[in-house]
mmCIF file of C-alpha atoms in Angstrom:
data_model
loop_
_atom_site.group_PDB
_atom_site.id
_atom_site.type_symbol
_atom_site.label_atom_id
_atom_site.label_comp_id
_atom_site.label_asym_id
_atom_site.label_seq_id
_atom_site.Cartn_x
_atom_site.Cartn_y
_atom_site.Cartn_z
ATOM 1 C CA MET A 314 -17.170 -9.545 18.788
ATOM 2 C CA ILE A 315 -14.688 -10.917 21.328
ATOM 3 C CA ILE A 316 -15.484 -9.759 24.867
ATOM 4 C CA MET A 317 -12.321 -9.497 26.911
ATOM 5 C CA THR A 318 -12.427 -10.083 30.664
ATOM 6 C CA ILE A 319 -9.749 -9.971 33.322
ATOM 7 C CA ASP A 320 -8.032 -13.229 34.253
ATOM 8 C CA ARG A 321 -7.542 -12.393 37.907
ATOM 9 C CA GLY A 322 -5.580 -15.509 38.803
ATOM 10 C CA GLY A 323 -3.256 -15.292 35.801
ATOM 11 C CA PHE A 324 -2.863 -11.533 36.213
ATOM 12 C CA SER A 325 -1.905 -11.731 39.892
ATOM 13 C CA ASP A 326 0.490 -14.636 39.280
ATOM 14 C CA PHE A 327 2.206 -12.817 36.402
ATOM 15 C CA LEU A 328 2.581 -9.670 38.521
ATOM 16 C CA ARG A 329 4.116 -11.605 41.389
ATOM 17 C CA ARG A 330 6.576 -13.556 39.259
ATOM 18 C CA SER A 331 7.544 -10.481 37.249
ATOM 19 C CA ARG A 332 8.192 -8.581 40.486
ATOM 20 C CA GLN A 333 10.403 -11.405 41.765
ATOM 21 C CA ARG A 334 12.508 -11.344 38.601
ATOM 22 C CA VAL A 335 13.475 -7.670 38.909
ATOM 23 C CA ARG A 336 16.645 -7.067 40.937
ATOM 24 C CA PRO A 337 16.653 -3.967 43.163
ATOM 25 C CA GLN A 338 19.830 -2.674 41.527
ATOM 26 C CA ASP A 339 18.069 -2.811 38.138
ATOM 27 C CA VAL A 340 15.788 0.003 39.255
ATOM 28 C CA GLY A 341 18.274 1.948 41.369
ATOM 29 C CA LEU A 342 17.324 0.524 44.774
ATOM 30 C CA PRO A 343 19.843 -0.687 47.385
ATOM 31 C CA THR A 344 19.995 -4.429 48.010
ATOM 32 C CA GLY A 345 20.790 -4.289 51.732
ATOM 33 C CA PRO A 346 21.787 -7.207 53.969
ATOM 34 C CA ARG A 347 18.296 -7.585 55.454
ATOM 35 C CA ARG A 348 16.460 -8.040 52.156
ATOM 36 C CA ARG A 349 14.870 -11.512 52.120
ATOM 37 C CA THR A 350 12.262 -10.955 49.393
ATOM 38 C CA PRO A 351 13.390 -12.161 45.952
ATOM 39 C CA GLY A 352 13.281 -9.302 43.527
ATOM 40 C CA LEU A 353 11.313 -6.205 44.514
ATOM 41 C CA ARG A 354 8.990 -5.704 47.449
ATOM 42 C CA ARG A 355 5.347 -4.964 46.692
ATOM 43 C CA GLU A 356 5.670 -1.509 48.173
ATOM 44 C CA GLU A 357 8.610 -0.790 45.892
ATOM 45 C CA VAL A 358 6.666 -1.761 42.775
ATOM 46 C CA ALA A 359 3.808 0.463 43.910
ATOM 47 C CA GLN A 360 6.175 3.387 44.429
ATOM 48 C CA LEU A 361 7.819 2.882 41.027
ATOM 49 C CA ALA A 362 4.414 2.677 39.323
ATOM 50 C CA GLY A 363 3.000 5.713 41.130
ATOM 51 C CA MET A 364 0.143 3.921 42.925
ATOM 52 C CA SER A 365 -0.721 3.132 46.513
ATOM 53 C CA ALA A 366 0.776 0.042 48.082
ATOM 54 C CA ASP A 367 -2.689 -1.135 49.119
ATOM 55 C CA TYR A 368 -3.918 -0.957 45.517
ATOM 56 C CA TYR A 369 -0.981 -2.973 44.211
ATOM 57 C CA ILE A 370 -1.253 -5.573 46.975
ATOM 58 C CA ARG A 371 -4.915 -6.128 46.098
ATOM 59 C CA LEU A 372 -3.951 -6.662 42.439
ATOM 60 C CA GLU A 373 -1.420 -9.323 43.416
ATOM 61 C CA GLN A 374 -3.978 -10.975 45.662
ATOM 62 C CA ALA A 375 -6.502 -11.186 42.786
ATOM 63 C CA ARG A 376 -9.043 -9.035 44.577
ATOM 64 C CA GLY A 377 -8.469 -5.590 43.116
ATOM 65 C CA PRO A 378 -10.493 -3.755 40.462
ATOM 66 C CA GLN A 379 -9.685 -4.076 36.785
ATOM 67 C CA PRO A 380 -6.700 -1.785 36.188
ATOM 68 C CA SER A 381 -6.879 0.829 33.451
ATOM 69 C CA PRO A 382 -4.557 0.769 30.406
ATOM 70 C CA GLU A 383 -2.694 3.727 31.924
ATOM 71 C CA MET A 384 -2.130 1.797 35.139
ATOM 72 C CA LEU A 385 -0.951 -1.228 33.176
ATOM 73 C CA ALA A 386 1.548 0.914 31.299
ATOM 74 C CA ALA A 387 2.919 2.180 34.626
ATOM 75 C CA LEU A 388 3.214 -1.375 35.948
ATOM 76 C CA ALA A 389 4.987 -2.507 32.785
ATOM 77 C CA ARG A 390 7.550 0.260 33.195
ATOM 78 C CA ALA A 391 8.038 -0.440 36.892
ATOM 79 C CA LEU A 392 8.537 -4.172 36.289
ATOM 80 C CA ARG A 393 10.815 -3.598 33.282
ATOM 81 C CA LEU A 394 8.613 -5.754 31.059
ATOM 82 C CA SER A 395 9.511 -6.455 27.453
ATOM 83 C CA ASP A 396 7.008 -5.559 24.719
ATOM 84 C CA ASP A 397 5.763 -9.158 24.626
ATOM 85 C CA GLU A 398 5.397 -9.240 28.418
ATOM 86 C CA ARG A 399 3.619 -5.859 28.365
ATOM 87 C CA ASP A 400 1.135 -7.153 25.798
ATOM 88 C CA HIS A 401 0.566 -10.284 27.881
ATOM 89 C CA LEU A 402 -0.097 -8.146 30.960
ATOM 90 C CA HIS A 403 -2.744 -6.162 29.053
ATOM 91 C CA LEU A 404 -4.453 -9.313 27.790
ATOM 92 C CA LEU A 405 -4.557 -10.857 31.269
ATOM 93 C CA ALA A 406 -6.120 -7.628 32.548
ATOM 94 C CA GLY A 407 -8.839 -7.759 29.885
ATOM 95 C CA HIS A 408 -7.491 -4.982 27.649
ATOM 96 C CA ARG A 409 -6.178 -4.950 24.120
ATOM 97 C CA PRO A 410 -2.408 -4.450 23.979
ATOM 98 C CA PRO A 411 -1.196 -1.009 22.908
ATOM 99 C CA ALA A 412 -0.282 -0.528 19.287
ATOM 100 C CA ALA A 413 3.074 -2.046 18.468
ATOM 101 C CA ARG A 414 5.978 0.122 17.450
ATOM 102 C CA GLY A 415 6.033 0.101 13.675
ATOM 103 C CA SER A 416 8.909 -0.587 11.328
ATOM 104 C CA GLY A 417 8.438 2.701 9.473
ATOM 105 C CA ASP A 418 10.284 2.842 6.158
ATOM 106 C CA HIS A 419 13.031 0.473 7.300
ATOM 107 C CA VAL A 420 12.943 -2.905 5.544
ATOM 108 C CA SER A 421 14.723 -5.607 7.497
ATOM 109 C CA PRO A 422 17.688 -7.433 5.948
ATOM 110 C CA GLY A 423 15.696 -10.655 6.198
ATOM 111 C CA LEU A 424 12.921 -9.324 3.979
ATOM 112 C CA LEU A 425 15.426 -7.913 1.485
ATOM 113 C CA HIS A 426 17.120 -11.316 1.370
ATOM 114 C CA LEU A 427 13.750 -12.946 0.698
ATOM 115 C CA LEU A 428 13.199 -10.678 -2.310
ATOM 116 C CA ASP A 429 16.541 -11.716 -3.760
ATOM 117 C CA GLN A 430 15.728 -15.405 -3.295
ATOM 118 C CA LEU A 431 12.627 -15.215 -5.520
ATOM 119 C CA PRO A 432 14.094 -14.216 -8.900
ATOM 120 C CA THR A 433 11.169 -15.549 -10.961
ATOM 121 C CA THR A 434 8.349 -14.167 -8.786
ATOM 122 C CA PRO A 435 7.418 -10.477 -8.585
ATOM 123 C CA VAL A 436 7.611 -9.453 -4.901
ATOM 124 C CA GLN A 437 7.162 -6.099 -3.178
ATOM 125 C CA VAL A 438 7.391 -4.861 0.400
ATOM 126 C CA ILE A 439 4.555 -2.377 0.887
ATOM 127 C CA SER A 440 3.685 -0.362 3.990
ATOM 128 C CA ASP A 441 0.194 -0.531 5.457
ATOM 129 C CA LEU A 442 -0.421 2.946 3.993
ATOM 130 C CA GLY A 443 0.535 1.759 0.504
ATOM 131 C CA ASP A 444 4.158 2.955 0.171
ATOM 132 C CA VAL A 445 6.317 0.668 -1.973
ATOM 133 C CA LEU A 446 9.404 0.251 0.211
ATOM 134 C CA ALA A 447 11.289 -2.415 -1.733
ATOM 135 C CA GLN A 448 10.810 -4.760 -4.664
ATOM 136 C CA ASN A 449 12.791 -7.282 -6.667
ATOM 137 C CA ALA A 450 13.713 -7.038 -10.340
ATOM 138 C CA MET A 451 10.668 -9.008 -11.478
ATOM 139 C CA ALA A 452 8.296 -6.670 -9.638
ATOM 140 C CA GLU A 453 10.005 -3.679 -11.195
ATOM 141 C CA ALA A 454 9.690 -5.218 -14.654
ATOM 142 C CA LEU A 455 6.008 -5.975 -14.100
ATOM 143 C CA LEU A 456 4.831 -2.989 -12.075
ATOM 144 C CA GLY A 457 7.412 -0.249 -12.504
ATOM 145 C CA GLY A 458 10.151 1.247 -10.402
ATOM 146 C CA VAL A 459 8.665 3.560 -7.799
ATOM 147 C CA CYS A 460 10.705 2.840 -4.658
ATOM 148 C CA SER A 461 13.044 5.770 -5.291
ATOM 149 C CA VAL A 462 10.182 8.242 -5.526
ATOM 150 C CA SER A 463 9.748 10.208 -2.297
ATOM 151 C CA GLU A 464 6.673 10.865 -0.157
ATOM 152 C CA HIS A 465 3.331 10.095 -1.841
ATOM 153 C CA GLY A 466 4.816 9.464 -5.294
ATOM 154 C CA ARG A 467 5.715 5.911 -4.235
ATOM 155 C CA ASN A 468 2.301 5.330 -2.693
ATOM 156 C CA VAL A 469 0.053 3.034 -4.723
ATOM 157 C CA VAL A 470 -3.153 4.598 -3.365
ATOM 158 C CA TRP A 471 -1.999 8.119 -4.205
ATOM 159 C CA ARG A 472 -0.920 7.102 -7.687
ATOM 160 C CA TRP A 473 -4.209 5.303 -8.325
ATOM 161 C CA PHE A 474 -6.386 8.291 -7.438
ATOM 162 C CA ALA A 475 -4.147 11.259 -8.288
ATOM 163 C CA ASP A 476 -2.691 10.084 -11.613
ATOM 164 C CA PRO A 477 -5.295 8.720 -14.070
ATOM 165 C CA ALA A 478 -2.507 7.326 -16.284
ATOM 166 C CA GLN A 479 -1.807 4.702 -13.615
ATOM 167 C CA ARG A 480 -5.115 2.982 -14.415
ATOM 168 C CA THR A 481 -4.509 2.403 -18.110
ATOM 169 C CA ALA A 482 -2.978 -1.036 -17.533
ATOM 170 C CA TYR A 483 -6.104 -2.288 -15.773
ATOM 171 C CA PRO A 484 -9.484 -3.230 -17.327
ATOM 172 C CA ALA A 485 -11.814 -0.229 -17.196
ATOM 173 C CA ASP A 486 -14.701 -2.287 -15.837
ATOM 174 C CA GLU A 487 -12.573 -3.189 -12.783
ATOM 175 C CA HIS A 488 -11.484 0.338 -11.857
ATOM 176 C CA ASP A 489 -14.318 0.813 -9.365
ATOM 177 C CA HIS A 490 -13.455 -2.504 -7.721
ATOM 178 C CA TYR A 491 -9.796 -1.586 -7.287
ATOM 179 C CA SER A 492 -10.726 1.870 -6.009
ATOM 180 C CA ARG A 493 -12.863 0.384 -3.250
ATOM 181 C CA LEU A 494 -10.152 -2.121 -2.344
ATOM 182 C CA HIS A 495 -7.575 0.659 -1.995
ATOM 183 C CA VAL A 496 -9.810 2.846 0.159
ATOM 184 C CA ALA A 497 -11.073 0.060 2.427
ATOM 185 C CA ASP A 498 -7.528 -1.176 3.051
ATOM 186 C CA LEU A 499 -6.275 2.342 3.773
ATOM 187 C CA ARG A 500 -9.196 2.949 6.160
ATOM 188 C CA ALA A 501 -8.168 -0.149 8.131
ATOM 189 C CA ALA A 502 -4.555 1.051 8.311
ATOM 190 C CA VAL A 503 -5.554 4.529 9.476
ATOM 191 C CA GLY A 504 -7.688 2.981 12.211
ATOM 192 C CA ARG A 505 -4.824 0.796 13.432
ATOM 193 C CA ARG A 506 -2.459 3.771 13.489
ATOM 194 C CA GLY A 507 -4.841 5.904 15.525
ATOM 195 C CA GLY A 508 -4.619 8.866 13.158
ATOM 196 C CA ASP A 509 -0.840 9.386 13.223
ATOM 197 C CA PRO A 510 0.621 12.311 11.198
ATOM 198 C CA ALA A 511 1.654 10.248 8.165
ATOM 199 C CA ALA A 512 -1.771 8.647 7.819
ATOM 200 C CA THR A 513 -3.597 11.928 8.395
ATOM 201 C CA ARG A 514 -1.468 13.763 5.836
ATOM 202 C CA LEU A 515 -2.024 11.103 3.174
ATOM 203 C CA VAL A 516 -5.800 11.032 3.654
ATOM 204 C CA GLU A 517 -6.065 14.827 3.615
ATOM 205 C CA ARG A 518 -4.098 15.045 0.361
ATOM 206 C CA LEU A 519 -6.132 12.281 -1.238
ATOM 207 C CA ARG A 520 -9.432 13.888 -0.283
ATOM 208 C CA ALA A 521 -8.288 17.188 -1.755
ATOM 209 C CA ALA A 522 -6.942 15.602 -4.948
ATOM 210 C CA SER A 523 -9.718 13.143 -5.789
ATOM 211 C CA GLU A 524 -13.487 13.487 -5.538
ATOM 212 C CA GLU A 525 -13.745 9.745 -6.112
ATOM 213 C CA PHE A 526 -11.539 9.026 -3.114
ATOM 214 C CA ALA A 527 -13.431 11.533 -0.959
ATOM 215 C CA SER A 528 -16.749 9.881 -1.817
ATOM 216 C CA LEU A 529 -15.467 6.378 -1.125
ATOM 217 C CA TRP A 530 -13.824 7.508 2.110
ATOM 218 C CA GLU A 531 -17.199 8.697 3.397
ATOM 219 C CA LEU A 532 -18.599 5.154 2.997
ATOM 220 C CA HIS A 533 -16.272 4.015 5.816
ATOM 221 C CA GLU A 534 -15.691 0.593 4.275
ATOM 222 C CA VAL A 535 -12.945 -1.428 5.979
ATOM 223 C CA ALA A 536 -11.197 -4.482 4.515
ATOM 224 C CA VAL A 537 -7.541 -5.470 4.924
ATOM 225 C CA ARG A 538 -6.044 -6.743 1.660
ATOM 226 C CA ARG A 539 -4.646 -10.188 2.386
ATOM 227 C CA ALA A 540 -5.293 -12.089 -0.834
ATOM 228 C CA SER A 541 -6.821 -10.954 -4.102
ATOM 229 C CA ARG A 542 -6.773 -11.486 -7.871
ATOM 230 C CA MET A 543 -5.834 -8.771 -10.322
ATOM 231 C CA ARG A 544 -5.497 -8.443 -14.091
ATOM 232 C CA LEU A 545 -3.275 -6.012 -15.928
ATOM 233 C CA VAL A 546 -2.104 -5.511 -19.504
ATOM 234 C CA HIS A 547 1.663 -5.210 -19.752
ATOM 235 C CA PRO A 548 3.078 -3.375 -22.810
ATOM 236 C CA LEU A 549 5.505 -6.221 -23.582
ATOM 237 C CA ILE A 550 3.862 -9.465 -22.490
ATOM 238 C CA GLY A 551 0.201 -8.519 -22.810
ATOM 239 C CA PRO A 552 -2.609 -9.405 -20.368
ATOM 240 C CA VAL A 553 -1.731 -11.317 -17.205
ATOM 241 C CA ASP A 554 -3.841 -12.571 -14.326
ATOM 242 C CA LEU A 555 -2.112 -12.612 -10.951
ATOM 243 C CA ASP A 556 -2.885 -13.925 -7.496
ATOM 244 C CA CYS A 557 -1.747 -11.371 -4.891
ATOM 245 C CA GLN A 558 -0.843 -12.869 -1.516
ATOM 246 C CA ALA A 559 0.093 -10.552 1.351
ATOM 247 C CA LEU A 560 2.290 -11.798 4.200
ATOM 248 C CA TRP A 561 2.271 -9.352 7.101
ATOM 249 C CA ALA A 562 5.355 -8.562 9.163
ATOM 250 C CA PRO A 563 4.909 -8.972 12.948
ATOM 251 C CA GLU A 564 4.842 -5.196 13.512
ATOM 252 C CA GLY A 565 1.738 -4.987 11.323
ATOM 253 C CA ASP A 566 2.801 -1.979 9.240
ATOM 254 C CA GLN A 567 4.587 -3.791 6.403
ATOM 255 C CA ARG A 568 3.526 -6.625 4.143
ATOM 256 C CA VAL A 569 5.340 -8.762 1.610
ATOM 257 C CA VAL A 570 3.160 -9.076 -1.492
ATOM 258 C CA LEU A 571 3.801 -11.961 -3.867
ATOM 259 C CA TYR A 572 2.345 -11.843 -7.387
ATOM 260 C CA THR A 573 1.960 -15.422 -8.614
ATOM 261 C CA PRO A 574 0.303 -16.979 -11.664
ATOM 262 C CA PRO A 575 -3.005 -18.768 -11.056
ATOM 263 C CA ILE A 576 -3.185 -22.463 -11.803
ATOM 264 C CA GLY A 577 -3.905 -22.865 -15.508
ATOM 265 C CA GLY A 578 -3.651 -20.149 -18.122
ATOM 266 C CA ASP A 579 -0.467 -18.779 -19.596
ATOM 267 C CA THR A 580 0.580 -16.216 -16.989
ATOM 268 C CA ALA A 581 3.572 -18.324 -15.919
ATOM 269 C CA GLU A 582 4.887 -18.373 -19.485
ATOM 270 C CA ARG A 583 4.334 -14.642 -19.868
ATOM 271 C CA LEU A 584 6.230 -13.959 -16.622
ATOM 272 C CA ALA A 585 9.083 -16.135 -17.862
ATOM 273 C CA LEU A 586 9.205 -13.996 -20.988
ATOM 274 C CA LEU A 587 9.192 -10.857 -18.855
ATOM 275 C CA LYS A 588 12.224 -12.106 -16.931
ATOM 276 C CA VAL A 589 14.080 -12.304 -20.257
ATOM 277 C CA VAL A 590 13.047 -8.900 -21.654
ATOM 278 C CA GLY A 591 13.658 -7.189 -18.291
ATOM 279 C CA THR A 592 12.686 -3.660 -17.262
ATOM 280 C CA GLY A 593 12.871 -1.862 -20.579
ATOM 281 C CA GLN A 594 9.164 -1.028 -20.333
ATOM 282 C CA PHE A 595 6.670 -1.697 -17.634
ATOM 283 C CA ALA A 596 3.067 -1.275 -16.638
ATOM 284 C CA PRO A 597 2.252 1.338 -13.991
ATOM 285 C CA THR A 598 1.848 0.335 -10.383
ATOM 286 C CA GLY A 599 -1.736 -0.149 -9.235
#
C-alpha cells in the first residue's frame, strides 16, 4: 500500500506561484494603483477560500497542518486551478485526487475514428459498468449489435446474468470463470464511482434478477479487466480464441477493447472469413 505524505515545500511553492498567476480582475477584485503584489494577496486567497488569513499564510510558509480534502477543494476554487492543477495540489498535500469527471455515454470523435480505422479487428468502446457504447462492423459481426439497446439491455454484465441465452456461445466449463470476471470488474467500477445512481441501480437490478450474481457479489472480489483470453463459438465461423486488450480512456470510465487473434491457430483466418460474410448472424455478446 502506498502511504501518501504531504510535500510541504512543494505544496507551499505551488500555492504561492498559483496565487501569483491569478489576476485580481479574474476573481472580481479591483486592481488599484497601489497594488504591488503580483496576482492575489494572501489575505485575498484566504477570503476567497473561506479560511483565516493566518491559516493560509502558514500553508504558504510550509509550517501549517495538513489541509483536509475539503480545504483543498476551496483553495482550488479560489486559485482558479484546472482539473490537472487541482489533482496536483491534492497529491502535494498527501491526499488522493477527487474522482475525475466521467465521460458518461458520450464517445469522443477520436475514439469513433479509431474504430473506423481498424476494419479487420473487432473493437468496442465499453463503459466501466459494462455498457457497450460503440463498436465497429467487425465487432457487430462477431458479438452482435447491442449499442442501440437502451439502459441495461446494452450492458454485458446484465445480459450475462439476466439472459441465459447469452452464454450459449461460450464453453459451459468456462461460465463460472466469466461470471467471476464480470462481477469482480463491476465491483471495482462501483468502488471508483463511489456508489453513484447508475452503478447502484445496476447492482440492485442484478442482485434481484440473478442469485448467481448476488452470491458472487457477496464475495467482494475486485479485479479490473485489462487483458484476458476468451473463447466463443460463432454460428458462421465456428470456435475462435481471442485476446481481449482493454485500453482505458483518461477519464477512467470508458475503455476501448480490441479482440485480436492469438499467435498461432486459425482465428485470424476465421475473422477474415467473418469480414466477408458480415453481420447476417452473430454470437451473443458476453
